[in-house]
Short mmCIF file of C-alpha atoms and ligand atoms in Angstrom, two decimals:
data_model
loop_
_atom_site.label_atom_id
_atom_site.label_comp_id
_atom_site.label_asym_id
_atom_site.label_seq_id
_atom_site.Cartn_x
_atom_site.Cartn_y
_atom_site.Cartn_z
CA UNK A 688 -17.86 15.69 -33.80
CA UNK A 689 -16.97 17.32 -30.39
CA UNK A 690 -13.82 16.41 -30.90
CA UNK A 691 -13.72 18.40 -34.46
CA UNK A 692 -10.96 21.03 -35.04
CA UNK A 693 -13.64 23.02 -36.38
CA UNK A 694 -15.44 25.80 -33.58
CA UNK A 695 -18.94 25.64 -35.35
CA UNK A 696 -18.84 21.76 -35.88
CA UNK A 697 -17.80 21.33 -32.35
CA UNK A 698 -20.20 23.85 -30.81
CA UNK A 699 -23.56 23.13 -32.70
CA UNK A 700 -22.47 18.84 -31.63
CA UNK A 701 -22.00 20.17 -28.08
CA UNK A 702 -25.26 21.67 -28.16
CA UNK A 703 -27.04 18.99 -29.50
CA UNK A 704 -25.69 16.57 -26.95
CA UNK A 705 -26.55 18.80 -23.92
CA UNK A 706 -30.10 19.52 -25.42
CA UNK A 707 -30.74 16.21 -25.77
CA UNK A 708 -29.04 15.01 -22.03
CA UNK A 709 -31.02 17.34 -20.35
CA UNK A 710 -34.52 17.39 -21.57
CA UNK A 711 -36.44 13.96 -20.93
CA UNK A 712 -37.42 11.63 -23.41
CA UNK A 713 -40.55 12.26 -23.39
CA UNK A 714 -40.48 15.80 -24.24
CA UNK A 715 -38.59 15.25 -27.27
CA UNK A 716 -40.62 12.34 -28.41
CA UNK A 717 -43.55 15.48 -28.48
CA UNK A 718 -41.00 17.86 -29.93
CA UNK A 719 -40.85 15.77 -32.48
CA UNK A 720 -43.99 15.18 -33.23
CA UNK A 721 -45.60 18.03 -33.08
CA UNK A 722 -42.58 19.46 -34.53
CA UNK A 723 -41.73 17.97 -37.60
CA UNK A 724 -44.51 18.25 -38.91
CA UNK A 725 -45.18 21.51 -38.65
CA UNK A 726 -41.46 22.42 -39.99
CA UNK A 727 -41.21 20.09 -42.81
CA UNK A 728 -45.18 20.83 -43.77
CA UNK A 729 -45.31 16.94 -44.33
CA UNK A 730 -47.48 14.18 -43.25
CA UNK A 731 -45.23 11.87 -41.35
CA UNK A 732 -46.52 8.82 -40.04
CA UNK A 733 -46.09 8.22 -36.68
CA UNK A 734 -44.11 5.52 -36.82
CA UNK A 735 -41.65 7.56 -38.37
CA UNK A 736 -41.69 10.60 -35.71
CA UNK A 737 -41.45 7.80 -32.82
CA UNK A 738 -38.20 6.12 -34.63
CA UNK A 739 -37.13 9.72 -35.70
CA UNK A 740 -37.12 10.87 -32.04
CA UNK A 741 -35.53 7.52 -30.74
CA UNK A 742 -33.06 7.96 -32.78
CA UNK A 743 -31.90 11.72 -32.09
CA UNK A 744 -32.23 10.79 -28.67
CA UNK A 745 -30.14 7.34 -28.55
CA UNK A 746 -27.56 8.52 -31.11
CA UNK A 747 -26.85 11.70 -28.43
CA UNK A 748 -25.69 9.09 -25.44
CA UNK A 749 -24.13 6.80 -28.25
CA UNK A 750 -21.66 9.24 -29.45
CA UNK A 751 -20.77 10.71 -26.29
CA UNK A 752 -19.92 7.01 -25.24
CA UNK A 753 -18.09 6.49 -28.40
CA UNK A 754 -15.72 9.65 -27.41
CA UNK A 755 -15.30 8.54 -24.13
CA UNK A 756 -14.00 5.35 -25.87
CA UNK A 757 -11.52 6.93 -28.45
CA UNK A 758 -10.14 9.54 -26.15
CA UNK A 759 -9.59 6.74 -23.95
CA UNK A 760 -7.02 5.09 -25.95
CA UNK A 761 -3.43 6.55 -24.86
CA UNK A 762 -1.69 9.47 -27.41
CA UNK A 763 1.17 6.98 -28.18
CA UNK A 764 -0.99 4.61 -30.52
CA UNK A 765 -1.94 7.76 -32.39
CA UNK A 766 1.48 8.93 -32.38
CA UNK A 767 2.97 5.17 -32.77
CA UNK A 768 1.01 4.80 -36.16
CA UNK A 769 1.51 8.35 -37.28
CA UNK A 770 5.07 7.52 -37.03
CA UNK A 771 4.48 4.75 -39.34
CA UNK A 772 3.07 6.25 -42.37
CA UNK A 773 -0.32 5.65 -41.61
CA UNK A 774 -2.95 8.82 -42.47
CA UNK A 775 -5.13 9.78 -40.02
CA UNK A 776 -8.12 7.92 -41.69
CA UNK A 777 -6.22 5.06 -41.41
CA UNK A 778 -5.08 5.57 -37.92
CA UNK A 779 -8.58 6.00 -36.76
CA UNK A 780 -10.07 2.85 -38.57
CA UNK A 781 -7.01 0.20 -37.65
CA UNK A 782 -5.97 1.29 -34.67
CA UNK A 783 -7.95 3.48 -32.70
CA UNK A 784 -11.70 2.92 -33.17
CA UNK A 785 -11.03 -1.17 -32.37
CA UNK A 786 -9.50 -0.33 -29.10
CA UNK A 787 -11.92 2.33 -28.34
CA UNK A 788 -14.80 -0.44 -29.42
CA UNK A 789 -13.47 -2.56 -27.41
CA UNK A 790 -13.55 0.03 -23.99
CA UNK A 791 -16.70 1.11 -24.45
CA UNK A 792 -18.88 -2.42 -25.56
CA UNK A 793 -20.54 -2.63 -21.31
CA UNK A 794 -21.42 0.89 -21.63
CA UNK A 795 -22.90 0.31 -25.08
CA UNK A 796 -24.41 -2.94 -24.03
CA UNK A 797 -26.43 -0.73 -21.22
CA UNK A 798 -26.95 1.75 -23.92
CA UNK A 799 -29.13 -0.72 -25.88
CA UNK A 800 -31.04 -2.37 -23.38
CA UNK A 801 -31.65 1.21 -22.44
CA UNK A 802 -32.80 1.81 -25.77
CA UNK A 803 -35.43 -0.67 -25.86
CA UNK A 804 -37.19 0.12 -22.69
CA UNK A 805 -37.19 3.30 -23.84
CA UNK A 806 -39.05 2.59 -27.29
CA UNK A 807 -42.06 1.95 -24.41
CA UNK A 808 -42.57 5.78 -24.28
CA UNK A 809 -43.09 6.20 -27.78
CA UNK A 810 -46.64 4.94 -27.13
CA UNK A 811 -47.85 8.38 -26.16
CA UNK A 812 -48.09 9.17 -29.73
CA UNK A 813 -50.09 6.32 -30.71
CA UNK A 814 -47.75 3.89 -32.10
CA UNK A 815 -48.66 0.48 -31.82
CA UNK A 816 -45.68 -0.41 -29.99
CA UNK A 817 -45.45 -3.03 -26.79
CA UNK A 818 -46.78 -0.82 -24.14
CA UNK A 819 -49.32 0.60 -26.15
CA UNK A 820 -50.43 -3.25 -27.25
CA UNK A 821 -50.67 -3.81 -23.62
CA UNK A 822 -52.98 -0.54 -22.61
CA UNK A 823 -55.15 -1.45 -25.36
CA UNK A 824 -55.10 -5.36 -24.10
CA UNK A 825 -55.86 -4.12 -20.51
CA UNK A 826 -58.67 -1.50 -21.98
CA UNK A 827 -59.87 -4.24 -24.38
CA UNK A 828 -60.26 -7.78 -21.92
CA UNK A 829 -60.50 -5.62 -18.43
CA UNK A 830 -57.58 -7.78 -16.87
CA UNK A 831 -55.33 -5.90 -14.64
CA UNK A 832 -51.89 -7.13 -14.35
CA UNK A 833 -51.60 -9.85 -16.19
CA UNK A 834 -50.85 -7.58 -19.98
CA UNK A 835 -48.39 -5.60 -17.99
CA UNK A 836 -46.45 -8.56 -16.39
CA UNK A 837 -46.68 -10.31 -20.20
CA UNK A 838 -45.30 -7.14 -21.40
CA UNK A 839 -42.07 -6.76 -18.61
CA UNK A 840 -41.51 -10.62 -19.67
CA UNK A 841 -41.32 -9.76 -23.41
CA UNK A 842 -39.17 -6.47 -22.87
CA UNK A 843 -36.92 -8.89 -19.79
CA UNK A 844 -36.77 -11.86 -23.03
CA UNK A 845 -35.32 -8.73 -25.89
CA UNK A 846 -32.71 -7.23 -23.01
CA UNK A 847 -32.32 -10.71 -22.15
CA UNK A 848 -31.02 -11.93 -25.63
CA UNK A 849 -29.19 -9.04 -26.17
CA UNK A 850 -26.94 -9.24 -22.75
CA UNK A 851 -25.89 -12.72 -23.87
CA UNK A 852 -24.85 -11.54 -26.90
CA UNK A 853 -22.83 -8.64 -25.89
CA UNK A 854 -21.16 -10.90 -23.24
CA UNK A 855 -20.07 -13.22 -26.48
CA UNK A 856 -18.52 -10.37 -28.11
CA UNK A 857 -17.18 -8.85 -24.97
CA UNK A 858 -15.31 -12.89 -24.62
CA UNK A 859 -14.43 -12.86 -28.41
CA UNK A 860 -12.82 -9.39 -28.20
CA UNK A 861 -10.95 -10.18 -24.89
CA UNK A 862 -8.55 -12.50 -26.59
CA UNK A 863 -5.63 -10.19 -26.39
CA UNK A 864 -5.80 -8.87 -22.45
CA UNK A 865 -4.68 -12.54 -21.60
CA UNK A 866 -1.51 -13.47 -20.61
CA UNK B 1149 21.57 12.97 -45.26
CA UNK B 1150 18.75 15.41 -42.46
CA UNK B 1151 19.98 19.23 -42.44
CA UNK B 1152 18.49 21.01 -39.13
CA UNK B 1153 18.73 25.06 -39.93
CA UNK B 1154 17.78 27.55 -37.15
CA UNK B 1155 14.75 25.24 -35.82
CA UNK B 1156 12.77 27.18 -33.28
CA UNK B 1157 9.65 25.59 -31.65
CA UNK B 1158 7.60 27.25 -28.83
CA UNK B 1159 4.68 25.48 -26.79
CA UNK B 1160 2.43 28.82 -26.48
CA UNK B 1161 4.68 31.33 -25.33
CA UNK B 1162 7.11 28.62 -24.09
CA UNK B 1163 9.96 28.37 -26.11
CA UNK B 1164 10.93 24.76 -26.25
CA UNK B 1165 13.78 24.67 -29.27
CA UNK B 1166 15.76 28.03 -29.75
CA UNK B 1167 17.63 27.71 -33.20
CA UNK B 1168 18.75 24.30 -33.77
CA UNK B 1169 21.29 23.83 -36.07
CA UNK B 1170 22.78 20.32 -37.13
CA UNK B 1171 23.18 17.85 -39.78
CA UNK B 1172 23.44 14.17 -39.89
CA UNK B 1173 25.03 12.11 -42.22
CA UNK B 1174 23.79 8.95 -44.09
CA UNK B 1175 25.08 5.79 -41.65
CA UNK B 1176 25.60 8.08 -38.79
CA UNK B 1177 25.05 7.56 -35.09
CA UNK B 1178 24.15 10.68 -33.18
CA UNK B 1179 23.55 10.83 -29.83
CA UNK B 1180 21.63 13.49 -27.88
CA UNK B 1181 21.90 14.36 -24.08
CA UNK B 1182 20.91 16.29 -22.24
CA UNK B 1183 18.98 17.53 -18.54
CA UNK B 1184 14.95 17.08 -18.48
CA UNK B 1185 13.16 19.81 -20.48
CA UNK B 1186 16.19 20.73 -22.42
CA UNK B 1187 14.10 20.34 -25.43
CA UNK B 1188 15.78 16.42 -26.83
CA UNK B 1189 12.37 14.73 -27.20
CA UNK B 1190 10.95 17.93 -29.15
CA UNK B 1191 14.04 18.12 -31.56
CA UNK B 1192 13.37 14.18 -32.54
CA UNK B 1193 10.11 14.45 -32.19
CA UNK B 1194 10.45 17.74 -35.26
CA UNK B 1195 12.33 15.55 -37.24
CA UNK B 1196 9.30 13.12 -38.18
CA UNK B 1197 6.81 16.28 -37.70
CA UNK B 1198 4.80 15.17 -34.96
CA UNK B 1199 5.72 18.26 -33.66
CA UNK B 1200 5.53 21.24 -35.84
CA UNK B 1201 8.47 23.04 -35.83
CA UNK B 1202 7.37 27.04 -35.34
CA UNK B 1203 10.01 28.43 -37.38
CA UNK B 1204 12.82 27.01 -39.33
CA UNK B 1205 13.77 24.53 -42.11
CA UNK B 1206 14.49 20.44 -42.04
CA UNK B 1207 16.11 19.39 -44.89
CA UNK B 1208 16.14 15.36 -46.14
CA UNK B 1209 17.89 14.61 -49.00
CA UNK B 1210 17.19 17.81 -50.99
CA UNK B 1211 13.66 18.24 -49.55
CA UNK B 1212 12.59 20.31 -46.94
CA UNK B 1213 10.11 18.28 -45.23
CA UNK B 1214 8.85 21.75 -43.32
CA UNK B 1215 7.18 23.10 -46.19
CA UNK B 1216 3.11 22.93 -46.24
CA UNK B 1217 3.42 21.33 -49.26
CA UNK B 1218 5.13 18.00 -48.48
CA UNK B 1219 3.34 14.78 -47.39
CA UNK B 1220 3.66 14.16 -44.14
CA UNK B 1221 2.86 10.43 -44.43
CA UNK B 1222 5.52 10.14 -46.80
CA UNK B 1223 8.41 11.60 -44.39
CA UNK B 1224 7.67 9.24 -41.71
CA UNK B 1225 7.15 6.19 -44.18
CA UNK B 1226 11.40 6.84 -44.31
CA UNK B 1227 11.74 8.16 -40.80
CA UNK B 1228 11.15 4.65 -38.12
CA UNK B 1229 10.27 6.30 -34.57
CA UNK B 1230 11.22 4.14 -31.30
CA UNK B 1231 9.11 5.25 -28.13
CA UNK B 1232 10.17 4.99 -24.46
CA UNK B 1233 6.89 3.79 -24.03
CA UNK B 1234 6.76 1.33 -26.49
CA UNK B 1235 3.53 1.87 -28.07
CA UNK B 1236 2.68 -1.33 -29.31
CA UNK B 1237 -0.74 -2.34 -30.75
CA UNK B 1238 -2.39 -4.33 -27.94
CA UNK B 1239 -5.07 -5.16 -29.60
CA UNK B 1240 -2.60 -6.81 -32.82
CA UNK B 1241 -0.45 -9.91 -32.58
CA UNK B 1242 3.20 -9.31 -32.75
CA UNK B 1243 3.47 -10.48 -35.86
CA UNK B 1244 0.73 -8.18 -37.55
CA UNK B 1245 1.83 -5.04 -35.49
CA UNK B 1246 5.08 -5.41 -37.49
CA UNK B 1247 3.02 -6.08 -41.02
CA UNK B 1248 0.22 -3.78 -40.60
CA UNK B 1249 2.42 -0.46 -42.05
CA UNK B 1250 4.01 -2.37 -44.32
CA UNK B 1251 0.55 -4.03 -45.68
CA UNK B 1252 -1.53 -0.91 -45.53
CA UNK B 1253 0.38 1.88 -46.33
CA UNK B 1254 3.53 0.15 -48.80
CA UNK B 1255 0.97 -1.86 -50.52
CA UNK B 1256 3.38 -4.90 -49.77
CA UNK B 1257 1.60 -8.30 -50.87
CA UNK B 1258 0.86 -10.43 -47.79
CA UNK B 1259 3.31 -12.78 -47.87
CA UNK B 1260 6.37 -10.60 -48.68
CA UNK B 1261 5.19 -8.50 -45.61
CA UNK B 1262 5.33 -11.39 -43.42
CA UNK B 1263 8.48 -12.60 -44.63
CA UNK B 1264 9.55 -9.90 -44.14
CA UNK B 1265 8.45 -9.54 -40.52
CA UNK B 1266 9.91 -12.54 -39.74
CA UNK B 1267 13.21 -11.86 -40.75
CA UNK B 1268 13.25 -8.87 -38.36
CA UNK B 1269 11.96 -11.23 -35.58
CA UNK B 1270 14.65 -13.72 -35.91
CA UNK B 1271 17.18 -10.08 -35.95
CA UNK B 1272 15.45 -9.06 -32.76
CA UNK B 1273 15.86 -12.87 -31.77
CA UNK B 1274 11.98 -13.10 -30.77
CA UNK B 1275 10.98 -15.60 -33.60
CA UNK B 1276 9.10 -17.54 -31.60
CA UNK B 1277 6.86 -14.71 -30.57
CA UNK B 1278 5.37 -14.50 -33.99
CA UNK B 1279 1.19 -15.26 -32.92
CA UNK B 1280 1.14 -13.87 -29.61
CA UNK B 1281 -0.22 -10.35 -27.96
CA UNK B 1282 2.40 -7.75 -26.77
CA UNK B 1283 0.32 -7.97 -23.45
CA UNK B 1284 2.21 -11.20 -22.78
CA UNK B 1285 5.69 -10.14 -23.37
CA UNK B 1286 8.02 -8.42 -20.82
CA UNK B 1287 9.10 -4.31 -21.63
CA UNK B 1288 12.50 -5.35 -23.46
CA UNK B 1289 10.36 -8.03 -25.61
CA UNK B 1290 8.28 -5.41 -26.40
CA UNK B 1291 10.67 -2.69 -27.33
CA UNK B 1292 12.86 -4.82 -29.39
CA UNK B 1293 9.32 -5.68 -31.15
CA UNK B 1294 8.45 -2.06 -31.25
CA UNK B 1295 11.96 -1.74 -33.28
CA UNK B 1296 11.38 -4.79 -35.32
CA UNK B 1297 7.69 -2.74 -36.79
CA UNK B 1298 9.57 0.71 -37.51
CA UNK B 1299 12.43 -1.46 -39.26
CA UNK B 1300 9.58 -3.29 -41.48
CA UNK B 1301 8.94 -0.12 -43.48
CA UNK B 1302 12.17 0.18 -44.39
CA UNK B 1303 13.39 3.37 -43.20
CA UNK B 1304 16.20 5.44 -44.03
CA UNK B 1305 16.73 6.86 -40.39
CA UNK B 1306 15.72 5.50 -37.09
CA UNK B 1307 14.81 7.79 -34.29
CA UNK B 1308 15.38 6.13 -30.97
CA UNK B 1309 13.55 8.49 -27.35
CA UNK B 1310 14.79 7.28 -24.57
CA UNK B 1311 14.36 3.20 -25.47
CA UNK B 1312 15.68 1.54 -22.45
CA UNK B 1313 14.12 4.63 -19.52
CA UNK B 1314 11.18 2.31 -19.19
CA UNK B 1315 12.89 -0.91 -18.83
CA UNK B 1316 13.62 -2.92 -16.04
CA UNK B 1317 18.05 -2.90 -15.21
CA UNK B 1318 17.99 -6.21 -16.43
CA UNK B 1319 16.80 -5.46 -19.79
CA UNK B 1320 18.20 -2.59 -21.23
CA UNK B 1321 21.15 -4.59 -22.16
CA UNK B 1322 19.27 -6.84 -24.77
CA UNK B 1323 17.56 -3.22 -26.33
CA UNK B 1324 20.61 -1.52 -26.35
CA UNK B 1325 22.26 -4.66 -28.35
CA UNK B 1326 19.57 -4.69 -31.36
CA UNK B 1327 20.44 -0.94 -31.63
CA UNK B 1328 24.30 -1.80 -31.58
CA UNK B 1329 23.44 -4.20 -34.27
CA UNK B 1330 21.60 -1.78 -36.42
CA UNK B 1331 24.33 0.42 -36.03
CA UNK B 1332 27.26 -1.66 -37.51
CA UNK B 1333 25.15 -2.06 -40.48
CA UNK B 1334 25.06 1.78 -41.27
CA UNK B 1335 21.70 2.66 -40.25
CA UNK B 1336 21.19 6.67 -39.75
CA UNK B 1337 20.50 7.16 -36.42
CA UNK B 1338 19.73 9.54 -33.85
CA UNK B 1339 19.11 8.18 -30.60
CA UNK B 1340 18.35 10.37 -26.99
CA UNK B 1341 19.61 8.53 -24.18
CA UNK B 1342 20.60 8.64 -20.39
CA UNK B 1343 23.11 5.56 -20.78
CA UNK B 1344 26.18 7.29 -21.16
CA UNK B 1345 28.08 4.47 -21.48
CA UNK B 1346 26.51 2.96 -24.81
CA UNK B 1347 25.95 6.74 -26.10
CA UNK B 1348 30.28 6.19 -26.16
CA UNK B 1349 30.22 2.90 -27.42
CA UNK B 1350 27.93 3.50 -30.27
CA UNK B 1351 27.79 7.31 -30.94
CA UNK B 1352 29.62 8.94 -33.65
CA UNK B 1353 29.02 12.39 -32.17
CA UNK B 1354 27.18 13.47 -29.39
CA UNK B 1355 24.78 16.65 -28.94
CA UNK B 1356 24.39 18.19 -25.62
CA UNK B 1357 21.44 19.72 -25.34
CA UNK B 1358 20.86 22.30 -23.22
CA UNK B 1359 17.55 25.10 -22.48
CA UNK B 1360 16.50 24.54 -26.11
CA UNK B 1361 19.80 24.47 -27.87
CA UNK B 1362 22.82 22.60 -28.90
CA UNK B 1363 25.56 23.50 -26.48
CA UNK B 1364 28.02 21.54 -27.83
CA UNK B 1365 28.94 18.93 -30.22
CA UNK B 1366 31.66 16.46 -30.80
CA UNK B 1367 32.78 13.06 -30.54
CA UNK B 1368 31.87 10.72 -27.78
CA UNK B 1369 35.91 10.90 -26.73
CA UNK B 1370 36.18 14.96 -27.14
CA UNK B 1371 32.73 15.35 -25.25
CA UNK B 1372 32.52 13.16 -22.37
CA UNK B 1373 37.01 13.77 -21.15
CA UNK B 1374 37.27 16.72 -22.86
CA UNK B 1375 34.20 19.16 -22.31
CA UNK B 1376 34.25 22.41 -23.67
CA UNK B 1377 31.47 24.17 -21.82
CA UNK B 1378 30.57 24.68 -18.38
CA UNK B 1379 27.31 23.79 -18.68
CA UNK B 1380 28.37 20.52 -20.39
CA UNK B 1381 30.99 19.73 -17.61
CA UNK B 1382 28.59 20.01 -14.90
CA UNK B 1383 25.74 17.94 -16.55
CA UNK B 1384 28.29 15.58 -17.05
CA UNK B 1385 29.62 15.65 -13.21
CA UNK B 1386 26.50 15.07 -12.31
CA UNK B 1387 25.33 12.21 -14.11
CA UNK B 1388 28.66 10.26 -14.18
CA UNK B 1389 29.02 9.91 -10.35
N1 ATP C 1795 3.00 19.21 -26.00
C1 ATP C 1795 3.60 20.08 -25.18
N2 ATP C 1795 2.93 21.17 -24.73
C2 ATP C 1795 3.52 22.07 -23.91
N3 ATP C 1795 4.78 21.97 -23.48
C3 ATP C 1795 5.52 20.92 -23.89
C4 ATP C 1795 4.96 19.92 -24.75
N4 ATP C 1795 5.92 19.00 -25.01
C5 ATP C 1795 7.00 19.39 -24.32
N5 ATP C 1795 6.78 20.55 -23.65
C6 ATP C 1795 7.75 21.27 -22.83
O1 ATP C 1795 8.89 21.46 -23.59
C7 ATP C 1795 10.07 21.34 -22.78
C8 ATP C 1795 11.02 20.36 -23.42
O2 ATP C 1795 10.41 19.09 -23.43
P1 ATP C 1795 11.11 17.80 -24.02
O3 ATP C 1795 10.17 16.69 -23.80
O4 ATP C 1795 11.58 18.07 -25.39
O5 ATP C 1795 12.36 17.66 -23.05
P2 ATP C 1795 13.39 16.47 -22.93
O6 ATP C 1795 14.73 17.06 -23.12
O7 ATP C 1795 12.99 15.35 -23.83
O8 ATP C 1795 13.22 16.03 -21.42
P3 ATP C 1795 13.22 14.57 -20.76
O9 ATP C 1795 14.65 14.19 -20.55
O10 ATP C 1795 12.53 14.81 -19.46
O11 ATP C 1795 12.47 13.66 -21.65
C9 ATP C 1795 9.59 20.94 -21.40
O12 ATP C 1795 9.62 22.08 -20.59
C10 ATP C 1795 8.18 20.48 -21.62
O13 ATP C 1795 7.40 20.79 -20.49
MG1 MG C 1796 12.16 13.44 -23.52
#
């Protein structure tokens, strides 16, 4: 979107990143909250508001890693399959967007992991989510550490899991930079 | 048969082409030289629109190809485009950089497509090179597979800029040989080059290009012993000794 021919397109996706990049977290998980509400006049759950502003926030970061990515890949494969035949659409989808995948799966990787410690702040607003499971616990059974090191263990087991998996893909995808 | 009429392209307020005129005939050869800057990679790169020319017409085969209204996609379906870079598909086996075109955007079934691809494989003489990644091939391997994928949608011109400039010494010769070939089997070409020697051997004319125009024309013979121009005469002093 930032890279959009179109001024208005570009600027209101420019703002949106830089709103979200420099305001923490936890201000727009409130924003949200208390906002939404109040502008849509509906009853969200807050379930909802805490994936709504996780979401906003995460998909920010992802897309300005996912330009990095595509305006990574050198002019001459857009110009090399332009050259061809092949539509822009088309150009994009074959021969672009698997290279720029390809550059940007570490940064993504981090991205994700990222993503799930931040789901802890979401607790703030009530949601029953692992940190707030793990207040309660402590609040509940009057043990100190022990929730909060049970908690870092599930959270290390989910980033865990998911850094194995990235470094399969990362292998699979590697295939062609061998000689 | 490509008509060029009084193309003018600027860059800003650079003016970059300053009114082209030329034609080229089915099955010709044309060769364009030329000093750095004088515009040679803009005119080719006009003639399949990935420039936009500013001002003036192209004309192929009846059509002119700068008018809003014509498919772009469609003109460089016909048009093949060789880089200097290459511009292979890393991420693609040789063998599906050459189909992917012909697969996606011709429709071709599968197998014809790869039939196809290895025909022009065993004409670029890299047969054997069918399943692996252009990462793993030297520069000439890779440009003469880079010519193989613009020959495998079937063009009806072949644009060649600068082929060999990136090349080790040692393998220009086996480039410049798959573009000989093409040549004595009629293909419309127009090829920039700084290898004066095979512009003679395969050219039928030869365009010196100079500050954004054509200079001078004329066959390899007339232009490189008999130069009209003074600017021609002292490009060519300077790059044949
Ligand atoms: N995309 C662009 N934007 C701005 N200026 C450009 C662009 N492309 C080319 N030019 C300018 O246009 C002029 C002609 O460039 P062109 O690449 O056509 O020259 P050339 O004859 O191919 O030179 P060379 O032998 O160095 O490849 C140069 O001065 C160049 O700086
Ligand atoms: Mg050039």
């Amino acid at each position: 979107m930032r890279r959009s021919k179109i001024k208005v397109v570009r600027w209101i996706s420019i703002a949106y990143v830089e709103f979200i990049r420099g305001t923490p977290l936890l201000a727009q998980v409130y924003l949200v909250y208390v906002g939404l509400p109040m502008l849509t006049q509906l009853n969200i759950p807050d379930f909802t508001t805490g994936a709504i502003a996780l979401t906003i926030h995460a998909s920010a970061y992802i897309s300005e890693t996912m330009r990095s990515g595509i305006e990574a890949v050198p002019y001459g494969q857009s110009e090399a399959a332009r050259s061809l035949g092949m539509n822009s659409r088309r150009t994009m989808l074959d021969i672009i967007l698997p290279q720029a995948f390809k550059n940007i799966l570490p940064a993504l990787g981090n991205q994700f992991i990222g993503n799930i410690k931040d789901s802890s702040l979401v607790s703030v607003i009530g949601i029953a989510e692992l940190m707030y499971e793990t207040t309660t616990v402590r609040g509940t059974t009057a043990l100190g550490l022990e929730p909060i090191i049970v908690c870092s263990l599930i959270y290390l087991v989910l980033t865990l899991t998911l850094t194995r998996l990235l470094t399969f893909i990362e292998r699979r995808l590697k295939s062609s930079d061998h000689r | 048969m490509i008509t060029v009429k009084h193309l003018y392209k600027s860059f800003k307020s650079h003016e970059v082409l300053n009114d082209i005129n030329c034609t080229i005939h089915d099955g010709e050869v044309i060769v364009i030289i030329g000093p750095s800057g004088s515009g040679k990679s803009t005119l080719l790169r006009c003639l399949n629109l990935l420039e936009t020319p500013t001002r003036g017409s192209i004309i192929i085969d009846e059509q002119d190809i700068t008018n809003q209204k014509v498919n772009i996609d469609q003109v460089r379906e016909k048009m093949g485009m060789v880089f200097q870079q290459f511009n292979l598909f890393p991420h693609k086996t040789v063998i599906k950089n050459i189909c992917h075109a012909p697969i996606r955007v011709k429709k071709m079934k599968r197998g014809d497509a790869e039939q196809l691809g290895m025909d022009l494989l065993s004409k670029v003489g890299l047969r054997d090179k069918k399943d692996v990644y252009p990462i793993t091939l030297s520069g000439g391997q890779q440009q003469r597979i880079a010519i193989a994928r613009a020959l495998a949608m079937q063009p009806t011109a072949m644009l060649f800029d600068e082929p060999t400039s990136a090349l080790d010494p040692e393998m220009v010769s086996e480039v410049l040989a798959v573009i000989k070939d093409l040549a004595k089997e009629g293909m419309t070409m127009v090829i920039v080059t700084h290898e004066m020697g095979f512009a003679k051997e395969v050219g039928d004319r030869i365009l010196f290009m100079d500050g954004g125009q054509i200079v001078e024309e004329n066959t390899p013979e007339e232009l490189f012993h008999h130069p009209q121009h003074a600017r021609t005469q002292n490009f060519l002093s300077k790059i044949l000794h």
